[in-house]
CSV table of C-alpha atoms (C1' of nucleotides) in Angstrom, one decimal:
chain,number,residue,atom,x,y,z
A,1,MET,CA,311.1,142.7,234.3
A,2,TYR,CA,312.1,143.1,230.7
A,3,SER,CA,315.8,142.8,230.2
A,4,LYS,CA,316.8,144.0,226.7
A,5,LYS,CA,317.9,147.5,226.9
A,6,PRO,CA,316.5,150.0,224.4
A,7,ASN,CA,318.6,152.2,222.3
A,8,PRO,CA,320.1,155.0,224.2
A,9,ASN,CA,321.7,156.8,221.3
A,10,GLN,CA,320.4,159.7,219.1
A,11,THR,CA,319.2,158.2,215.9
A,12,THR,CA,316.5,156.0,217.3
A,13,VAL,CA,315.5,158.1,220.2
A,14,SER,CA,312.6,158.9,218.0
A,15,LYS,CA,311.1,155.5,218.9
A,16,ARG,CA,310.8,156.5,222.5
A,17,GLU,CA,309.2,159.8,221.5
A,18,THR,CA,306.8,158.1,219.2
A,19,ILE,CA,305.6,155.8,221.9
A,20,LEU,CA,305.4,158.6,224.4
A,21,ASP,CA,303.4,160.8,222.0
A,22,ALA,CA,300.9,158.1,221.1
A,23,ALA,CA,300.6,157.1,224.7
A,24,ALA,CA,299.9,160.6,225.8
A,25,GLU,CA,297.2,161.0,223.2
A,26,LEU,CA,295.7,157.6,224.2
A,27,PHE,CA,295.8,158.2,228.0
A,28,LEU,CA,294.4,161.7,227.7
A,29,LYS,CA,291.5,160.4,225.7
A,30,GLU,CA,290.7,157.3,227.6
A,31,GLY,CA,292.0,157.8,231.1
A,32,TYR,CA,294.5,155.5,232.9
A,33,GLY,CA,292.3,152.6,233.4
A,34,ALA,CA,290.7,152.3,230.0
A,35,ALA,CA,294.0,152.9,228.1
A,36,SER,CA,295.9,149.7,227.6
A,37,ILE,CA,299.2,148.7,226.1
A,38,ASN,CA,297.5,146.7,223.4
A,39,LYS,CA,295.5,149.8,222.3
A,40,LEU,CA,298.8,151.6,222.3
A,41,ILE,CA,300.6,149.3,219.9
A,42,ASP,CA,297.4,149.1,217.8
A,43,ARG,CA,297.9,152.7,217.2
A,44,ILE,CA,301.6,152.8,216.4
A,45,GLY,CA,302.5,149.2,215.5
A,46,GLY,CA,305.6,147.5,216.9
A,47,SER,CA,305.8,145.3,219.8
A,48,LYS,CA,304.9,145.4,223.4
A,49,ALA,CA,308.4,144.4,224.3
A,50,THR,CA,309.7,147.7,222.9
A,51,VAL,CA,307.3,149.6,225.1
A,52,TYR,CA,308.3,147.7,228.2
A,53,GLY,CA,311.9,148.1,227.1
A,54,TYR,CA,311.6,151.8,227.4
A,55,PHE,CA,309.0,152.3,230.2
A,56,TYR,CA,309.2,149.1,232.4
A,57,SER,CA,305.5,149.2,233.4
A,58,LYS,CA,302.2,150.8,232.7
A,59,GLU,CA,302.5,152.9,235.8
A,60,ARG,CA,305.9,154.2,234.9
A,61,LEU,CA,304.8,154.9,231.4
A,62,PHE,CA,301.9,156.9,232.8
A,63,GLU,CA,304.1,159.0,235.0
A,64,SER,CA,306.4,159.7,232.1
A,65,ILE,CA,303.4,160.8,230.0
A,66,VAL,CA,302.2,163.2,232.6
A,67,GLU,CA,305.6,164.7,233.2
A,68,SER,CA,306.1,165.2,229.4
A,69,ILE,CA,302.7,166.8,229.0
A,70,VAL,CA,303.1,169.1,232.0
A,71,GLU,CA,306.4,170.2,230.6
A,72,GLU,CA,304.8,171.1,227.3
A,73,ILE,CA,302.4,173.6,229.1
A,74,PRO,CA,303.5,176.9,227.6
A,75,ASP,CA,304.8,179.6,230.0
A,76,PHE,CA,301.4,181.2,230.5
A,77,ILE,CA,302.8,184.6,229.7
A,78,ASN,CA,306.4,185.6,229.2
A,79,GLY,CA,307.4,186.8,232.5
A,80,ALA,CA,309.7,189.6,231.3
A,81,GLN,CA,307.1,190.8,228.8
A,82,LEU,CA,304.5,190.9,231.6
A,83,MET,CA,306.7,193.0,233.8
A,84,ASP,CA,306.8,195.8,231.3
A,85,LEU,CA,303.1,196.3,231.3
A,86,GLU,CA,300.9,198.6,233.3
A,87,LEU,CA,298.7,196.9,235.9
A,88,ARG,CA,295.5,196.9,233.9
A,89,GLU,CA,297.2,195.8,230.7
A,90,GLY,CA,299.1,193.1,232.5
A,91,LEU,CA,296.0,191.7,234.2
A,92,MET,CA,294.2,191.7,230.9
A,93,ALA,CA,296.9,190.0,229.0
A,94,ALA,CA,297.5,187.5,231.8
A,95,SER,CA,293.9,186.5,232.3
A,96,GLN,CA,293.2,186.2,228.6
A,97,ARG,CA,296.2,183.9,228.1
A,98,LEU,CA,295.3,182.0,231.2
A,99,LEU,CA,291.8,181.4,229.9
A,100,LYS,CA,293.0,180.4,226.5
A,101,ILE,CA,295.4,177.8,227.9
A,102,ALA,CA,293.3,176.4,230.7
A,103,THR,CA,290.3,175.9,228.6
A,104,SER,CA,292.1,174.2,225.8
A,105,PRO,CA,291.1,170.6,225.2
A,106,ARG,CA,294.5,169.3,225.9
A,107,HIS,CA,294.8,171.0,229.3
A,108,LEU,CA,291.3,170.0,230.2
A,109,ALA,CA,292.2,166.3,229.5
A,110,LEU,CA,295.3,166.7,231.5
A,111,ALA,CA,293.5,168.2,234.5
A,112,ARG,CA,290.9,165.5,234.3
A,113,ILE,CA,293.4,162.7,234.4
A,114,VAL,CA,295.6,164.3,237.1
A,115,ILE,CA,292.6,164.9,239.3
A,116,ALA,CA,291.3,161.4,238.7
A,117,GLU,CA,294.6,159.6,239.4
A,118,THR,CA,296.3,161.7,242.0
A,119,ASP,CA,295.5,159.3,244.8
A,120,ARG,CA,297.2,156.4,243.1
A,121,PHE,CA,300.0,158.7,241.7
A,122,PRO,CA,300.7,161.5,244.1
A,123,GLU,CA,303.7,162.6,242.1
A,124,ILE,CA,301.7,163.6,239.1
A,125,GLY,CA,299.5,165.9,241.2
A,126,LYS,CA,302.5,167.6,242.6
A,127,ILE,CA,304.2,168.0,239.3
A,128,TYR,CA,301.1,169.5,237.7
A,129,TYR,CA,300.2,171.7,240.6
A,130,GLU,CA,303.6,173.3,240.8
A,131,ARG,CA,304.0,173.8,237.1
A,132,ALA,CA,300.6,175.2,236.4
A,133,PRO,CA,298.5,176.9,239.2
A,134,GLN,CA,301.3,177.5,241.6
A,135,HIS,CA,303.8,178.8,239.0
A,136,ILE,CA,301.2,181.2,237.6
A,137,CYS,CA,300.4,182.5,241.0
A,138,GLU,CA,304.0,183.3,241.7
A,139,VAL,CA,304.5,185.1,238.4
A,140,LEU,CA,301.3,187.2,238.9
A,141,THR,CA,302.1,187.9,242.5
A,142,ALA,CA,305.5,189.3,241.5
A,143,PHE,CA,303.8,191.4,238.8
A,144,ILE,CA,301.2,193.0,241.0
A,145,GLN,CA,303.7,193.7,243.7
A,146,GLN,CA,305.9,195.5,241.2
A,147,CYS,CA,303.0,197.5,240.0
A,148,ALA,CA,302.1,198.5,243.6
A,149,MET,CA,305.7,199.6,244.2
A,150,ARG,CA,305.8,201.6,241.0
A,151,GLY,CA,302.4,203.1,241.8
A,152,GLY,CA,303.1,204.0,245.3
A,153,PHE,CA,300.4,201.9,246.9
A,154,GLU,CA,300.4,198.7,248.9
A,155,ILE,CA,298.7,195.4,248.5
A,156,ALA,CA,297.9,193.8,251.9
A,157,HIS,CA,297.9,190.2,250.9
A,158,PRO,CA,299.3,189.9,247.3
A,159,ARG,CA,299.4,186.2,247.1
A,160,GLU,CA,295.9,185.7,248.3
A,161,THR,CA,294.7,188.5,246.1
A,162,VAL,CA,296.2,186.7,243.1
A,163,GLU,CA,294.6,183.4,244.1
A,164,SER,CA,291.3,185.1,244.2
A,165,PHE,CA,291.9,186.7,240.8
A,166,THR,CA,292.8,183.4,239.0
A,167,GLY,CA,289.8,181.8,240.7
A,168,MET,CA,287.4,184.4,239.6
A,169,VAL,CA,288.8,184.3,236.0
A,170,LEU,CA,288.9,180.5,235.6
A,171,HIS,CA,286.8,178.7,238.0
A,172,HIS,CA,283.3,178.8,236.5
A,173,GLN,CA,284.6,178.2,232.9
A,174,LEU,CA,286.8,175.3,234.0
A,175,PHE,CA,284.1,173.5,236.0
A,176,ARG,CA,281.6,173.9,233.3
A,177,GLN,CA,283.9,172.3,230.8
A,178,LEU,CA,285.1,169.6,233.2
A,179,CYS,CA,281.5,168.6,234.1
A,180,VAL,CA,279.2,169.2,231.4
A,181,ASN,CA,280.2,171.1,228.3
A,182,PRO,CA,283.7,170.9,227.0
A,183,THR,CA,283.3,173.7,224.5
A,184,PRO,CA,285.9,176.3,225.2
A,185,PRO,CA,284.8,179.9,225.3
A,186,THR,CA,285.2,182.0,222.2
A,187,ASP,CA,287.9,184.8,222.0
A,188,ARG,CA,285.1,187.3,222.6
A,189,GLU,CA,283.9,185.5,225.7
A,190,ILE,CA,287.5,185.3,226.9
A,191,HIS,CA,288.0,189.0,226.4
A,192,GLN,CA,284.7,189.8,228.3
A,193,LEU,CA,285.7,187.5,231.2
A,194,ALA,CA,289.1,189.0,231.4
A,195,ALA,CA,287.8,192.6,231.2
A,196,ARG,CA,285.1,192.1,233.8
A,197,ASN,CA,287.4,190.4,236.3
A,198,THR,CA,290.2,192.8,235.7
A,199,ASN,CA,287.9,195.6,236.5
A,200,MET,CA,286.8,193.8,239.6
A,201,LEU,CA,290.3,193.4,240.9
A,202,LEU,CA,291.2,197.0,240.0
A,203,ALA,CA,288.2,198.2,241.9
A,204,MET,CA,289.1,196.3,244.9
A,205,LEU,CA,292.7,197.5,244.8
A,206,SER,CA,291.8,201.1,244.4
A,207,ILE,CA,289.4,201.0,247.3
A,208,LYS,CA,292.1,199.5,249.4
A,209,SER,CA,294.6,202.1,248.4
A,210,ASN,CA,292.2,205.0,248.6
A,211,ALA,CA,291.0,204.0,251.9
A,212,GLY,CA,294.5,203.7,253.2
A,213,LYS,CA,293.5,201.1,255.6
A,214,ASP,CA,291.4,198.2,254.7
A,215,PRO,CA,287.7,198.4,255.5
A,216,LYS,CA,288.1,195.7,258.2
A,217,ARG,CA,285.3,193.3,258.7
A,218,LYS,CA,282.5,194.5,260.9
B,1,MET,CA,270.3,139.7,231.9
B,2,TYR,CA,269.5,138.6,235.4
B,3,SER,CA,265.8,137.6,235.7
B,4,LYS,CA,264.9,137.1,239.3
B,5,LYS,CA,263.2,140.3,240.5
B,6,PRO,CA,264.4,141.8,243.8
B,7,ASN,CA,262.1,142.6,246.6
B,8,PRO,CA,260.1,145.7,245.9
B,9,ASN,CA,258.4,145.9,249.3
B,10,GLN,CA,259.3,147.9,252.4
B,11,THR,CA,260.9,145.5,254.8
B,12,THR,CA,263.9,144.5,252.7
B,13,VAL,CA,264.3,147.7,250.8
B,14,SER,CA,267.2,148.1,253.2
B,15,LYS,CA,269.2,145.6,251.1
B,16,ARG,CA,269.1,147.9,248.1
B,17,GLU,CA,270.2,150.8,250.4
B,18,THR,CA,273.0,148.6,251.9
B,19,ILE,CA,274.4,147.9,248.5
B,20,LEU,CA,274.1,151.4,247.4
B,21,ASP,CA,275.8,152.8,250.4
B,22,ALA,CA,278.7,150.4,250.4
B,23,ALA,CA,279.0,150.8,246.6
B,24,ALA,CA,279.1,154.6,247.0
B,25,GLU,CA,281.9,154.3,249.6
B,26,LEU,CA,283.8,151.9,247.4
B,27,PHE,CA,283.4,153.9,244.1
B,28,LEU,CA,284.3,157.2,245.8
B,29,LYS,CA,287.4,155.6,247.2
B,30,GLU,CA,288.7,153.7,244.2
B,31,GLY,CA,287.1,155.3,241.2
B,32,TYR,CA,285.0,153.6,238.6
B,33,GLY,CA,287.6,151.5,237.0
B,34,ALA,CA,289.3,150.2,240.1
B,35,ALA,CA,286.0,149.4,242.0
B,36,SER,CA,284.6,146.0,241.2
B,37,ILE,CA,281.6,144.0,242.0
B,38,ASN,CA,283.7,141.5,243.8
B,39,LYS,CA,285.2,144.0,246.0
B,40,LEU,CA,281.7,145.3,246.7
B,41,ILE,CA,280.4,142.0,247.9
B,42,ASP,CA,283.6,141.3,249.8
B,43,ARG,CA,282.6,144.4,251.9
B,44,ILE,CA,279.0,143.6,252.5
B,45,GLY,CA,278.7,139.8,252.0
B,46,GLY,CA,275.8,138.5,249.9
B,47,SER,CA,275.8,137.5,246.3
B,48,LYS,CA,276.6,139.2,243.0
B,49,ALA,CA,273.3,138.0,241.8
B,50,THR,CA,271.5,140.3,244.3
B,51,VAL,CA,273.5,143.2,243.2
B,52,TYR,CA,272.7,142.6,239.5
B,53,GLY,CA,269.1,142.0,240.5
B,54,TYR,CA,268.9,145.5,241.8
B,55,PHE,CA,271.2,147.3,239.5
B,56,TYR,CA,271.4,145.4,236.2
B,57,SER,CA,275.0,146.4,235.4
B,58,LYS,CA,278.1,148.1,236.8
B,59,GLU,CA,277.4,151.2,234.7
B,60,ARG,CA,273.8,151.5,235.9
B,61,LEU,CA,275.0,150.9,239.5
B,62,PHE,CA,277.5,153.7,239.1
B,63,GLU,CA,274.9,156.1,237.8
B,64,SER,CA,272.6,155.3,240.7
B,65,ILE,CA,275.4,155.9,243.1
B,66,VAL,CA,276.3,159.3,241.7
B,67,GLU,CA,272.6,160.3,241.7
B,68,SER,CA,272.2,159.3,245.3
B,69,ILE,CA,275.4,161.1,246.5
B,70,VAL,CA,274.5,164.3,244.6
B,71,GLU,CA,271.1,164.3,246.2
B,72,GLU,CA,272.7,164.1,249.6
B,73,ILE,CA,274.6,167.3,249.0
B,74,PRO,CA,273.0,169.7,251.6
B,75,ASP,CA,271.3,172.8,250.4
B,76,PHE,CA,274.3,174.9,250.6
B,77,ILE,CA,272.5,177.5,252.6
B,78,ASN,CA,268.8,177.7,253.4
B,79,GLY,CA,267.6,180.0,250.7
B,80,ALA,CA,264.9,181.7,252.8
B,81,GLN,CA,267.3,182.2,255.7
B,82,LEU,CA,269.9,183.8,253.3
B,83,MET,CA,267.3,186.2,252.0
B,84,ASP,CA,266.9,187.7,255.5
B,85,LEU,CA,270.5,188.8,255.7
B,86,GLU,CA,272.2,192.0,254.8
B,87,LEU,CA,274.5,191.8,251.8
B,88,ARG,CA,277.8,191.4,253.8
B,89,GLU,CA,276.4,188.9,256.3
B,90,GLY,CA,274.8,186.9,253.5
B,91,LEU,CA,278.0,186.8,251.5
B,92,MET,CA,279.9,185.8,254.6
B,93,ALA,CA,277.5,183.0,255.5
B,94,ALA,CA,277.2,181.7,252.0
B,95,SER,CA,281.0,181.6,251.3
B,96,GLN,CA,281.8,180.0,254.6
B,97,ARG,CA,279.2,177.3,254.0
B,98,LEU,CA,280.3,176.8,250.5
B,99,LEU,CA,283.9,176.3,251.5
B,100,LYS,CA,282.9,173.9,254.3
B,101,ILE,CA,280.8,171.7,251.9
B,102,ALA,CA,283.0,171.9,248.9
B,103,THR,CA,286.2,171.1,250.7
B,104,SER,CA,284.8,168.1,252.6
B,105,PRO,CA,286.4,164.8,251.7
B,106,ARG,CA,283.1,163.3,250.4
B,107,HIS,CA,282.5,166.2,248.0
B,108,LEU,CA,286.0,166.1,246.9
B,109,ALA,CA,285.8,162.5,246.1
B,110,LEU,CA,282.5,163.1,244.3
B,111,ALA,CA,284.0,165.9,242.2
B,112,ARG,CA,286.9,163.7,241.4
B,113,ILE,CA,284.9,160.9,240.0
B,114,VAL,CA,282.4,163.1,238.2
B,115,ILE,CA,285.3,164.9,236.5
B,116,ALA,CA,287.0,161.7,235.6
B,117,GLU,CA,284.0,159.8,234.2
B,118,THR,CA,281.9,162.5,232.7
B,119,ASP,CA,283.1,161.6,229.2
B,120,ARG,CA,281.8,158.0,229.5
B,121,PHE,CA,278.8,159.0,231.6
B,122,PRO,CA,277.6,162.4,230.5
B,123,GLU,CA,274.5,162.2,232.7
B,124,ILE,CA,276.4,162.3,235.9
B,125,GLY,CA,278.2,165.5,234.9
B,126,LYS,CA,275.0,167.1,234.2
B,127,ILE,CA,273.3,166.0,237.4
B,128,TYR,CA,276.2,167.1,239.5
B,129,TYR,CA,276.6,170.4,237.7
B,130,GLU,CA,273.0,171.4,238.0
B,131,ARG,CA,272.7,170.4,241.6
B,132,ALA,CA,275.9,172.0,242.9
B,133,PRO,CA,277.6,174.9,241.1
B,134,GLN,CA,274.6,176.0,239.1
B,135,HIS,CA,272.1,175.8,241.8
B,136,ILE,CA,274.4,177.8,244.1
B,137,CYS,CA,274.9,180.5,241.5
B,138,GLU,CA,271.2,180.8,241.1
B,139,VAL,CA,270.5,181.2,244.8
B,140,LEU,CA,273.3,183.7,245.3
B,141,THR,CA,272.3,185.7,242.2
B,142,ALA,CA,268.8,186.0,243.5
B,143,PHE,CA,270.2,187.1,246.8
B,144,ILE,CA,272.5,189.9,245.6
B,145,GLN,CA,269.8,191.2,243.3
B,146,GLN,CA,267.5,191.4,246.2
B,147,CYS,CA,270.1,193.3,248.2
B,148,ALA,CA,270.7,195.6,245.2
B,149,MET,CA,267.0,196.4,245.0
B,150,ARG,CA,266.7,197.0,248.7
B,151,GLY,CA,269.8,199.1,248.8
B,152,GLY,CA,268.8,201.2,245.8
B,153,PHE,CA,271.8,200.3,243.6
B,154,GLU,CA,272.2,198.3,240.5
B,155,ILE,CA,274.4,195.3,239.6
B,156,ALA,CA,275.3,195.3,236.0
B,157,HIS,CA,275.9,191.6,235.5
B,158,PRO,CA,274.6,189.8,238.6
B,159,ARG,CA,275.1,186.2,237.3
B,160,GLU,CA,278.7,186.8,236.2
B,161,THR,CA,279.4,188.6,239.4
B,162,VAL,CA,278.3,185.6,241.4
B,163,GLU,CA,280.3,183.3,239.2
B,164,SER,CA,283.4,185.4,239.9
B,165,PHE,CA,282.6,185.4,243.5
B,166,THR,CA,282.3,181.6,244.0
B,167,GLY,CA,285.4,181.3,241.9
B,168,MET,CA,287.5,183.5,244.0
B,169,VAL,CA,286.3,181.9,247.2
B,170,LEU,CA,286.7,178.2,246.1
B,171,HIS,CA,289.0,177.8,243.2
B,172,HIS,CA,292.4,177.7,244.8
B,173,GLN,CA,291.4,175.7,247.8
B,174,LEU,CA,289.6,173.2,245.6
B,175,PHE,CA,292.4,172.7,243.1
B,176,ARG,CA,295.0,172.4,245.8
B,177,GLN,CA,293.0,169.7,247.4
B,178,LEU,CA,292.2,167.9,244.2
B,179,CYS,CA,295.7,167.9,243.0
B,180,VAL,CA,298.1,167.8,245.8
B,181,ASN,CA,296.9,168.1,249.4
B,182,PRO,CA,293.5,166.9,250.4
B,183,THR,CA,293.6,168.5,253.8
B,184,PRO,CA,290.5,170.8,254.1
B,185,PRO,CA,291.1,174.3,255.4
B,186,THR,CA,290.5,174.9,259.1
B,187,ASP,CA,287.5,176.9,260.3
B,188,ARG,CA,289.8,179.8,260.8
B,189,GLU,CA,291.1,179.6,257.3
B,190,ILE,CA,287.6,179.4,256.0
B,191,HIS,CA,286.6,182.5,257.9
B,192,GLN,CA,289.6,184.4,256.5
B,193,LEU,CA,288.9,183.3,253.0
B,194,ALA,CA,285.3,184.3,253.3
B,195,ALA,CA,286.1,187.6,254.8
B,196,ARG,CA,288.7,188.6,252.3
B,197,ASN,CA,286.7,187.7,249.3
B,198,THR,CA,283.5,189.2,250.7
B,199,ASN,CA,285.4,192.5,251.2
B,200,MET,CA,286.7,192.2,247.7
B,201,LEU,CA,283.2,191.8,246.2
B,202,LEU,CA,281.8,194.6,248.3
B,203,ALA,CA,284.6,196.9,247.2
B,204,MET,CA,283.8,196.1,243.6
B,205,LEU,CA,280.1,196.6,244.0
B,206,SER,CA,280.5,200.0,245.8
B,207,ILE,CA,282.8,201.3,243.1
B,208,LYS,CA,280.3,200.4,240.5
B,209,SER,CA,277.3,201.9,242.4
B,210,ASN,CA,279.3,205.0,243.2
B,211,ALA,CA,280.1,205.5,239.5
B,212,GLY,CA,276.5,205.0,238.5
B,213,LYS,CA,274.2,206.9,240.8
B,214,ASP,CA,274.0,207.9,244.5
B,215,PRO,CA,276.8,206.6,246.6
B,216,LYS,CA,275.2,203.8,248.5
B,217,ARG,CA,277.6,202.3,251.0
B,218,LYS,CA,277.1,200.4,254.2
C,1,DA,C1',252.8,125.0,258.7
C,2,DA,C1',253.5,126.0,254.1
C,3,DC,C1',254.3,128.5,250.1
C,4,DA,C1',256.6,132.1,247.3
C,5,DA,C1',259.7,135.6,247.1
C,6,DA,C1',264.2,137.1,248.2
C,7,DC,C1',268.7,136.1,249.1
C,8,DT,C1',273.3,133.4,249.1
C,9,DG,C1',277.4,130.7,247.6
C,10,DT,C1',279.8,128.7,244.2
C,11,DA,C1',281.1,127.7,240.1
C,12,DC,C1',281.5,129.1,235.6
C,13,DC,C1',282.0,131.8,230.9
C,14,DG,C1',284.4,134.7,227.7
C,15,DC,C1',287.4,138.2,227.5
C,16,DA,C1',290.8,141.8,228.4
C,17,DT,C1',294.5,143.0,231.1
C,18,DG,C1',299.8,143.7,232.4
C,19,DT,C1',303.8,141.4,231.7
C,20,DT,C1',307.2,138.0,229.9
C,21,DA,C1',309.6,134.8,226.7
C,22,DC,C1',311.6,134.0,222.5
C,23,DA,C1',312.8,133.4,217.9
C,24,DG,C1',313.2,136.1,213.9
C,25,DT,C1',314.1,140.5,211.4
C,26,DT,C1',315.7,145.0,210.7
C,27,DT,C1',318.8,148.8,211.6
C,28,DT,C1',323.1,150.7,213.2
C,29,DG,C1',327.9,151.7,213.2
C,30,DA,C1',332.6,150.6,212.4
D,1,DT,C1',330.7,143.5,205.2
D,2,DC,C1',329.3,141.9,209.4
D,3,DA,C1',328.4,141.4,214.1
D,4,DA,C1',325.9,143.8,217.7
D,5,DA,C1',322.0,146.2,219.1
D,6,DA,C1',317.3,147.4,218.4
D,7,DC,C1',313.1,146.1,217.1
D,8,DT,C1',309.0,143.0,215.8
D,9,DG,C1',305.3,139.4,216.0
D,10,DT,C1',303.3,135.9,218.2
D,11,DA,C1',302.2,133.4,221.8
D,12,DA,C1',301.7,132.5,226.3
D,13,DC,C1',301.1,133.3,231.6
D,14,DA,C1',298.3,134.4,235.5
D,15,DT,C1',294.9,137.3,237.1
D,16,DG,C1',290.9,139.7,237.5
D,17,DC,C1',286.9,141.5,235.3
D,18,DG,C1',281.6,141.9,234.2
D,19,DG,C1',278.1,139.0,234.1
D,20,DT,C1',275.2,134.4,234.3
D,21,DA,C1',273.4,129.9,236.0
D,22,DC,C1',271.6,127.4,239.4
D,23,DA,C1',270.7,124.7,243.4
D,24,DG,C1',270.1,125.6,248.1
D,25,DT,C1',268.8,128.5,252.1
D,26,DT,C1',266.5,132.2,254.5
D,27,DT,C1',262.7,135.3,255.1
D,28,DG,C1',258.0,137.3,255.0
D,29,DT,C1',253.1,136.4,254.7
D,30,DT,C1',249.2,134.0,255.3
DNA sequence: AACAAACTGTACCGCATGTTACAGTTTTGA
DNA sequence: TCAAAACTGTAACATGCGGTACAGTTTGTT
């Protein structure tokens, strides 16, 4: 274990950040295995000892990186702002923002590395999952429930409905980009996807509320 | 390059298969970087030279592995058999089978390694994508179009509709397992997911067809 | 039995890895 | 101004990697 303590005060905290930023870029680009401390210091200069002074090991550095990137994921839509919208507008806004964020190169790289390394680093999977898909589902669930209350209808399984909704909006785009073609959709494509899937969800909700009871399975 | 040619005849073809099977297990478990030729021969005995005799390099071995695993993905539902079903039954059968296959540990491991390594090995992403998600979408699209024709209604964007459908069935389960909890859903959960999302799609289709022409509902 | 092809075991090469040690240099703060 | 703290550069370490060489052993075929 490296013994010299790094600087804990304000003025040179930037060194830690410099390392973290460069390491994030490197790890996201190359993956955990292919990224190395030598490549890291080739990028930013300085000494390996400094890196180990701050981060103790490659594994711990990696965990710090993922945590910092996850934290930088923007709130997918301002919760308060969402709550002011009507159902259709809210779903449109949310799904467009969701698509925009999820298909961005940086998020794609993050998802890739989390999915790849979650076996060896269970913490990062948990952190990512809670911050991204789970958080989004919670916000959206609260939103549609509020809409239902305001509109005087009921949603039988709001959480599961939202999970279906995010899936139908994101899944195909995401998988295509993860597997075969990383080009994100254009704004026009995003709009179309959002509109189609919003319509689909509204159709389903209106059937349920019109029919009073759900058209139970045969 | 290793020069001694391996056995091309029938009796000892099993050696190649033995290597391929063990390598598949190893690579799926550990990922490309962490799997090594030494670990491979520790598992099956024999000599590195034999491995290189058959597969020339680790990279080529890896590509062979992925190809062979992708080929082993079962046809997600017998196409002909699907075509005989009514819309609801077909969607139920397809989504249950889809969930069963996609959430299996083996497919999960495959998806993980493909997503992780598709940058360095673009071929494997393509092979997987075409064989799994794309193929399924094509079969399902053909199915719902046939149902529409038989039922006398129209589906505006069949392909996109199917993409939404597979997304709403799979996405959340898959991501949960990829990121945080690899436990596959129970048969009961699979049935519920399939039923809920089938109802959702049917609701959407009946709205669209009602809006268009004669109210066709089952 | 005998010959060739396939296979094995071991040792080796060059190289990259994570990590540590350490002596020297810069920066910081009082 | 000056010591302490932070940082740098270089070198070294043990280890494991992909890949090769090669001499010896097993196996299949005739």
